[in-house]
Tab-separated table of C-alpha atoms and ligand atoms in Angstrom:
chain	number	residue	atom	x	y	z
V	1	UNK	CA	109.412	109.187	56.828
V	2	UNK	CA	107.114	106.371	56.662
V	3	UNK	CA	108.673	104.419	59.510
V	4	UNK	CA	108.658	107.641	61.495
V	5	UNK	CA	104.608	108.076	60.924
V	6	UNK	CA	104.191	104.025	61.844
V	7	UNK	CA	106.333	104.520	64.965
V	8	UNK	CA	104.166	107.732	66.070
V	9	UNK	CA	100.817	106.197	65.437
V	10	UNK	CA	102.355	103.077	66.865
V	11	UNK	CA	102.889	104.557	70.127
V	12	UNK	CA	99.787	106.741	70.102
V	13	UNK	CA	97.904	103.054	69.993
V	14	UNK	CA	99.993	102.098	72.436
V	15	UNK	CA	98.912	105.210	74.333
V	16	UNK	CA	95.508	104.723	73.924
V	17	UNK	CA	95.074	101.305	74.620
V	18	UNK	CA	96.521	101.985	78.093
V	19	UNK	CA	94.447	104.324	79.119
V	20	UNK	CA	91.525	102.335	78.211
V	21	UNK	CA	92.843	99.660	79.937
V	22	UNK	CA	93.063	101.789	82.881
V	23	UNK	CA	89.314	103.550	82.669
V	24	UNK	CA	87.527	99.518	82.503
V	25	UNK	CA	88.953	97.028	84.882
V	26	UNK	CA	88.504	93.467	83.906
V	27	UNK	CA	84.736	92.437	85.090
V	28	UNK	CA	85.417	90.324	88.398
V	29	UNK	CA	88.801	90.034	89.937
V	30	UNK	CA	89.628	88.140	93.387
V	31	UNK	CA	92.398	88.931	95.272
V	32	UNK	CA	94.138	87.855	98.775
V	33	UNK	CA	94.091	90.551	101.723
V	34	UNK	CA	97.787	91.679	102.046
V	35	UNK	CA	99.142	90.263	105.230
V	36	UNK	CA	96.524	87.753	105.791
V	37	UNK	CA	96.583	83.732	105.514
V	38	UNK	CA	92.975	83.067	104.094
V	39	UNK	CA	91.066	86.316	103.375
V	40	UNK	CA	89.739	87.128	100.137
V	41	UNK	CA	88.226	89.807	98.365
V	42	UNK	CA	85.934	88.858	95.157
V	43	UNK	CA	84.734	91.772	93.128
V	44	UNK	CA	82.025	91.536	90.311
V	45	UNK	CA	81.720	94.898	88.749
V	46	UNK	CA	80.867	97.639	91.140
V	47	UNK	CA	80.245	95.021	94.166
V	48	UNK	CA	82.386	92.746	96.064
V	49	UNK	CA	82.319	90.332	98.999
V	50	UNK	CA	84.860	88.976	101.255
V	51	UNK	CA	85.338	85.430	102.003
V	52	UNK	CA	87.624	83.230	104.525
V	53	UNK	CA	89.476	79.745	103.380
V	54	UNK	CA	89.649	77.478	106.049
V	55	UNK	CA	91.021	73.679	106.306
V	56	UNK	CA	87.837	73.072	107.910
V	57	UNK	CA	85.653	74.410	105.038
V	58	UNK	CA	84.871	78.703	103.606
V	59	UNK	CA	82.749	80.972	104.839
V	60	UNK	CA	81.264	82.931	102.049
V	61	UNK	CA	79.622	86.524	102.368
V	62	UNK	CA	77.066	88.127	100.209
V	63	UNK	CA	76.634	86.561	96.720
V	64	UNK	CA	76.157	89.321	94.616
V	65	UNK	CA	74.162	87.799	91.917
V	66	UNK	CA	71.257	90.479	91.242
V	67	UNK	CA	70.174	89.635	87.858
V	68	UNK	CA	73.444	88.780	87.078
V	69	UNK	CA	73.762	84.511	88.030
V	70	UNK	CA	77.329	84.449	85.968
V	71	UNK	CA	78.539	86.330	89.425
V	72	UNK	CA	77.480	83.934	91.812
V	73	UNK	CA	78.613	81.318	89.414
V	74	UNK	CA	82.184	82.210	88.624
V	75	UNK	CA	82.357	83.563	92.900
V	76	UNK	CA	81.864	79.961	93.203
V	77	UNK	CA	84.603	79.486	90.913
V	78	UNK	CA	86.880	81.277	92.026
V	79	UNK	CA	87.041	79.944	95.478
V	80	UNK	CA	87.653	76.753	93.967
V	81	UNK	CA	90.551	77.618	92.127
V	82	UNK	CA	91.972	78.428	95.794
V	83	UNK	CA	90.378	75.323	98.012
V	84	UNK	CA	87.926	72.094	97.434
V	85	UNK	CA	87.223	72.593	101.226
V	86	UNK	CA	83.287	72.196	101.526
V	87	UNK	CA	81.349	75.752	101.928
V	88	UNK	CA	80.347	75.728	104.840
V	89	UNK	CA	78.461	79.503	105.376
V	90	UNK	CA	76.809	82.170	103.347
V	91	UNK	CA	76.373	85.182	105.570
V	92	UNK	CA	74.275	87.987	104.591
V	93	UNK	CA	75.496	91.757	105.268
V	94	UNK	CA	71.700	92.942	105.012
V	95	UNK	CA	68.605	92.175	102.813
V	96	UNK	CA	69.309	94.212	99.816
V	97	UNK	CA	68.745	92.315	96.787
V	98	UNK	CA	71.969	93.837	95.048
V	99	UNK	CA	74.064	92.063	97.519
V	100	UNK	CA	72.646	89.104	98.514
V	101	UNK	CA	70.421	88.259	95.496
V	102	UNK	CA	71.379	84.852	93.400
V	103	UNK	CA	72.522	82.903	96.569
V	104	UNK	CA	71.307	79.491	95.843
V	105	UNK	CA	74.544	77.654	94.430
V	106	UNK	CA	75.704	78.943	97.280
V	107	UNK	CA	73.229	76.695	99.168
V	108	UNK	CA	73.413	73.758	97.026
V	109	UNK	CA	77.258	73.542	97.514
V	110	UNK	CA	76.454	73.152	101.187
V	111	UNK	CA	76.247	76.475	103.158
V	112	UNK	CA	74.243	77.511	105.858
V	113	UNK	CA	72.812	80.842	105.007
V	114	UNK	CA	72.830	83.801	108.296
V	115	UNK	CA	71.623	86.926	108.363
V	116	UNK	CA	70.024	89.060	111.117
V	117	UNK	CA	66.601	88.341	112.084
V	118	UNK	CA	64.904	91.236	110.437
V	119	UNK	CA	66.340	90.699	107.243
V	120	UNK	CA	65.230	87.139	106.872
V	121	UNK	CA	61.825	88.609	107.805
V	122	UNK	CA	61.899	90.890	105.506
V	123	UNK	CA	62.920	88.696	102.798
V	124	UNK	CA	60.374	86.205	103.816
V	125	UNK	CA	58.048	88.787	103.172
V	126	UNK	CA	58.935	89.841	100.121
V	127	UNK	CA	59.392	86.060	98.645
V	128	UNK	CA	61.626	86.689	95.512
V	129	UNK	CA	62.459	83.497	93.583
V	130	UNK	CA	66.054	85.040	93.290
V	131	UNK	CA	67.246	84.883	96.911
V	132	UNK	CA	67.448	81.867	99.443
V	133	UNK	CA	66.117	82.252	102.770
V	134	UNK	CA	68.335	82.532	105.703
V	135	UNK	CA	68.682	79.297	107.655
V	136	UNK	CA	70.205	80.572	110.679
V	137	UNK	CA	69.587	84.166	112.258
V	138	UNK	CA	71.414	86.257	114.926
V	139	UNK	CA	69.934	89.192	116.607
V	140	UNK	CA	72.696	90.839	118.578
V	141	UNK	CA	76.298	89.070	117.967
V	142	UNK	CA	77.471	85.736	116.943
V	143	UNK	CA	81.152	84.191	116.428
V	144	UNK	CA	81.772	81.479	114.232
V	145	UNK	CA	84.782	79.568	114.658
V	146	UNK	CA	85.942	77.146	111.983
V	147	UNK	CA	89.067	75.619	110.907
V	148	UNK	CA	91.338	78.042	113.115
V	149	UNK	CA	89.946	80.892	111.896
V	150	UNK	CA	87.267	83.301	114.340
V	151	UNK	CA	84.602	85.628	112.701
V	152	UNK	CA	82.166	87.580	114.726
V	153	UNK	CA	79.165	89.115	113.602
V	154	UNK	CA	77.546	92.172	115.242
V	155	UNK	CA	74.365	93.839	114.925
V	156	UNK	CA	75.349	97.694	115.582
V	157	UNK	CA	71.592	99.292	114.958
V	158	UNK	CA	70.000	100.955	112.463
V	159	UNK	CA	71.877	102.359	109.461
V	160	UNK	CA	71.522	101.613	105.937
V	161	UNK	CA	68.708	98.750	106.393
V	162	UNK	CA	67.656	97.785	109.553
V	163	UNK	CA	69.450	94.460	109.465
V	164	UNK	CA	73.298	95.551	108.597
V	165	UNK	CA	75.577	93.404	110.196
V	166	UNK	CA	79.454	93.675	110.194
V	167	UNK	CA	81.569	91.032	110.088
V	168	UNK	CA	85.108	91.556	112.210
V	169	UNK	CA	88.187	88.991	112.093
V	170	UNK	CA	89.625	89.924	115.303
V	171	UNK	CA	93.148	88.129	114.591
V	172	UNK	CA	93.404	90.099	111.291
V	173	UNK	CA	92.111	93.085	112.509
V	174	UNK	CA	89.742	93.596	109.862
V	175	UNK	CA	85.994	94.185	109.265
V	176	UNK	CA	83.667	93.881	106.662
V	177	UNK	CA	81.052	96.224	106.125
V	178	UNK	CA	78.526	96.903	103.203
V	179	UNK	CA	76.833	100.129	102.080
V	180	UNK	CA	76.721	101.581	105.059
V	181	UNK	CA	80.253	102.547	105.241
V	182	UNK	CA	81.261	103.570	101.826
V	183	UNK	CA	84.743	104.384	101.733
V	184	UNK	CA	85.896	107.858	100.882
V	185	UNK	CA	82.747	108.768	98.843
V	186	UNK	CA	79.128	109.808	99.224
V	187	UNK	CA	76.244	107.683	99.332
V	188	UNK	CA	73.752	107.595	96.995
V	189	UNK	CA	70.251	105.743	96.196
V	190	UNK	CA	70.989	103.198	99.505
V	191	UNK	CA	70.027	106.625	101.693
V	192	UNK	CA	66.096	105.647	100.402
V	193	UNK	CA	66.689	102.851	103.181
V	194	UNK	CA	68.177	104.785	105.789
V	195	UNK	CA	67.958	105.638	109.350
V	196	UNK	CA	68.998	108.906	110.287
V	197	UNK	CA	67.657	108.991	114.127
V	198	UNK	CA	70.349	106.078	114.762
V	199	UNK	CA	72.571	105.988	112.015
V	200	UNK	CA	75.257	107.806	113.883
V	201	UNK	CA	75.303	105.624	116.712
V	202	UNK	CA	75.843	102.710	114.688
V	203	UNK	CA	79.007	104.543	113.323
V	204	UNK	CA	80.030	105.527	116.712
V	205	UNK	CA	79.699	101.690	117.527
V	206	UNK	CA	82.035	100.344	114.860
V	207	UNK	CA	84.393	102.752	115.327
V	208	UNK	CA	84.883	101.803	119.338
V	209	UNK	CA	85.527	98.210	117.984
V	210	UNK	CA	88.749	96.904	117.406
V	211	UNK	CA	90.047	96.784	113.992
V	212	UNK	CA	92.260	98.419	111.460
V	213	UNK	CA	91.236	97.736	107.862
V	214	UNK	CA	87.690	97.781	106.083
V	215	UNK	CA	86.765	96.114	103.389
V	216	UNK	CA	83.429	97.767	101.771
V	217	UNK	CA	80.838	95.870	99.806
V	218	UNK	CA	81.479	98.306	96.875
V	219	UNK	CA	85.177	98.817	96.191
V	220	UNK	CA	86.499	101.893	97.337
V	221	UNK	CA	88.686	104.660	95.265
V	222	UNK	CA	91.488	102.722	93.539
V	223	UNK	CA	90.295	99.886	95.115
V	224	UNK	CA	91.550	100.620	98.465
V	225	UNK	CA	90.182	99.432	102.050
V	226	UNK	CA	88.471	101.528	104.540
V	227	UNK	CA	90.218	103.037	107.576
V	228	UNK	CA	88.856	104.364	110.838
V	229	UNK	CA	89.477	107.795	109.577
V	230	UNK	CA	87.084	107.114	106.865
V	231	UNK	CA	84.762	106.101	109.251
V	232	UNK	CA	85.246	109.362	111.351
V	233	UNK	CA	84.830	111.526	107.902
V	234	UNK	CA	81.674	109.961	107.180
V	235	UNK	CA	79.939	110.391	110.800
V	236	UNK	CA	81.180	114.036	109.941
V	237	UNK	CA	79.432	114.350	106.795
V	238	UNK	CA	76.132	112.934	107.658
V	239	UNK	CA	75.971	115.342	111.042
V	240	UNK	CA	76.529	118.210	108.618
V	241	UNK	CA	74.369	116.943	106.257
V	242	UNK	CA	71.935	116.368	108.997
V	243	UNK	CA	72.458	119.549	110.616
V	244	UNK	CA	72.221	122.029	107.596
V	245	UNK	CA	69.161	119.974	106.609
V	246	UNK	CA	67.445	120.919	109.726
V	247	UNK	CA	68.147	124.093	109.756
V	248	UNK	CA	66.764	124.412	106.235
V	249	UNK	CA	63.572	122.037	107.271
V	250	UNK	CA	63.027	124.598	110.152
V	251	UNK	CA	63.094	127.820	107.749
V	252	UNK	CA	60.361	125.030	106.025
V	253	UNK	CA	62.625	124.744	102.535
V	254	UNK	CA	61.639	120.766	102.784
V	255	UNK	CA	61.448	119.339	99.870
V	256	UNK	CA	62.228	122.037	96.591
V	257	UNK	CA	64.326	124.369	98.911
V	258	UNK	CA	67.097	121.788	99.678
V	259	UNK	CA	67.061	120.411	96.948
V	260	UNK	CA	67.662	122.782	94.768
V	261	UNK	CA	69.695	125.168	97.213
V	262	UNK	CA	71.545	123.519	100.223
V	263	UNK	CA	75.234	122.424	99.199
V	264	UNK	CA	77.914	120.643	101.388
V	265	UNK	CA	81.171	122.142	99.486
V	266	UNK	CA	83.325	120.764	102.353
V	267	UNK	CA	82.896	117.696	100.667
V	268	UNK	CA	82.616	118.404	96.677
V	269	UNK	CA	85.802	116.588	96.580
V	270	UNK	CA	84.578	112.992	97.723
V	271	UNK	CA	83.294	110.604	94.230
V	272	UNK	CA	79.424	110.947	94.034
V	273	UNK	CA	79.227	113.947	95.379
V	274	UNK	CA	77.111	115.725	92.420
V	275	UNK	CA	75.376	112.624	91.350
V	276	UNK	CA	74.481	111.721	94.785
V	277	UNK	CA	73.747	114.738	97.410
V	278	UNK	CA	70.757	114.920	96.534
V	279	UNK	CA	69.516	111.522	98.073
V	280	UNK	CA	71.004	112.730	101.038
V	281	UNK	CA	69.640	115.659	101.156
V	282	UNK	CA	65.958	114.111	100.315
V	283	UNK	CA	66.405	111.603	102.997
V	284	UNK	CA	67.344	114.301	105.808
V	285	UNK	CA	64.617	116.310	104.830
V	286	UNK	CA	62.155	113.352	105.052
V	287	UNK	CA	63.670	113.073	108.487
V	288	UNK	CA	63.789	116.728	109.651
V	289	UNK	CA	61.151	118.261	107.655
V	290	UNK	CA	58.476	115.577	107.469
V	291	UNK	CA	59.302	113.267	110.612
V	292	UNK	CA	59.668	110.130	108.610
T	301	ZN	ZN1	72.093	98.136	100.671
């Protein structure tokens, strides 16, 4: 009898532990992207970056170290478990601090910091002590060739921020895009710095590029990578949100009416819908209802 209770309690404990582990992933993880020789994703909490390892050196992206310098030293340590090759580049996806603060250890390791011209202008103006100012800037595009790997940096116009770039590995057909293409979820606070008039064109430019898998700056559901279908769905979401809020704005419902009444039920199964929809509605209200 005692043994039976113990067995049942033991089974329950295992079940509980299993559940807790499933809900709380380890704070960071590094994984090689399936089917590639040298493309990795470093995740720390809920942000992630791509890095590429070549015999001639490493191309790293976003240090993701805002208010957590340990994320950056762990990121470098994870790279060092794979290679002792020099860190040649640190490329910023855009100027938002949650992705690019804390890059000093990469700079100290010898990296050349690259970003869009306007990202550098904004960072210089804000002069945040935790942000390394880019050494080099791009305007429309730049191709980096290092140790047999080609990485294309492409500006696709204002979208999420006015300086977001995408990074494309043509051989691997992989795209790294941060914040402006959330994989299968509704965008949230990032909508504060969002360009409604130009965003859809930026997404169409991304769709026209040759790639198959998208690494997002925040892990997709279950850690999955994105597809062109995700981009098409996101474009449809923005177009629906924009058209719906435009109509409400013309009826004089910005701000309160829209924020209280407008829903987009077609997308309510997307992660973040309840929490993030207000940010989307408010941003389009600002555009259609107030002109900014
Ligand atoms: Zn951002």
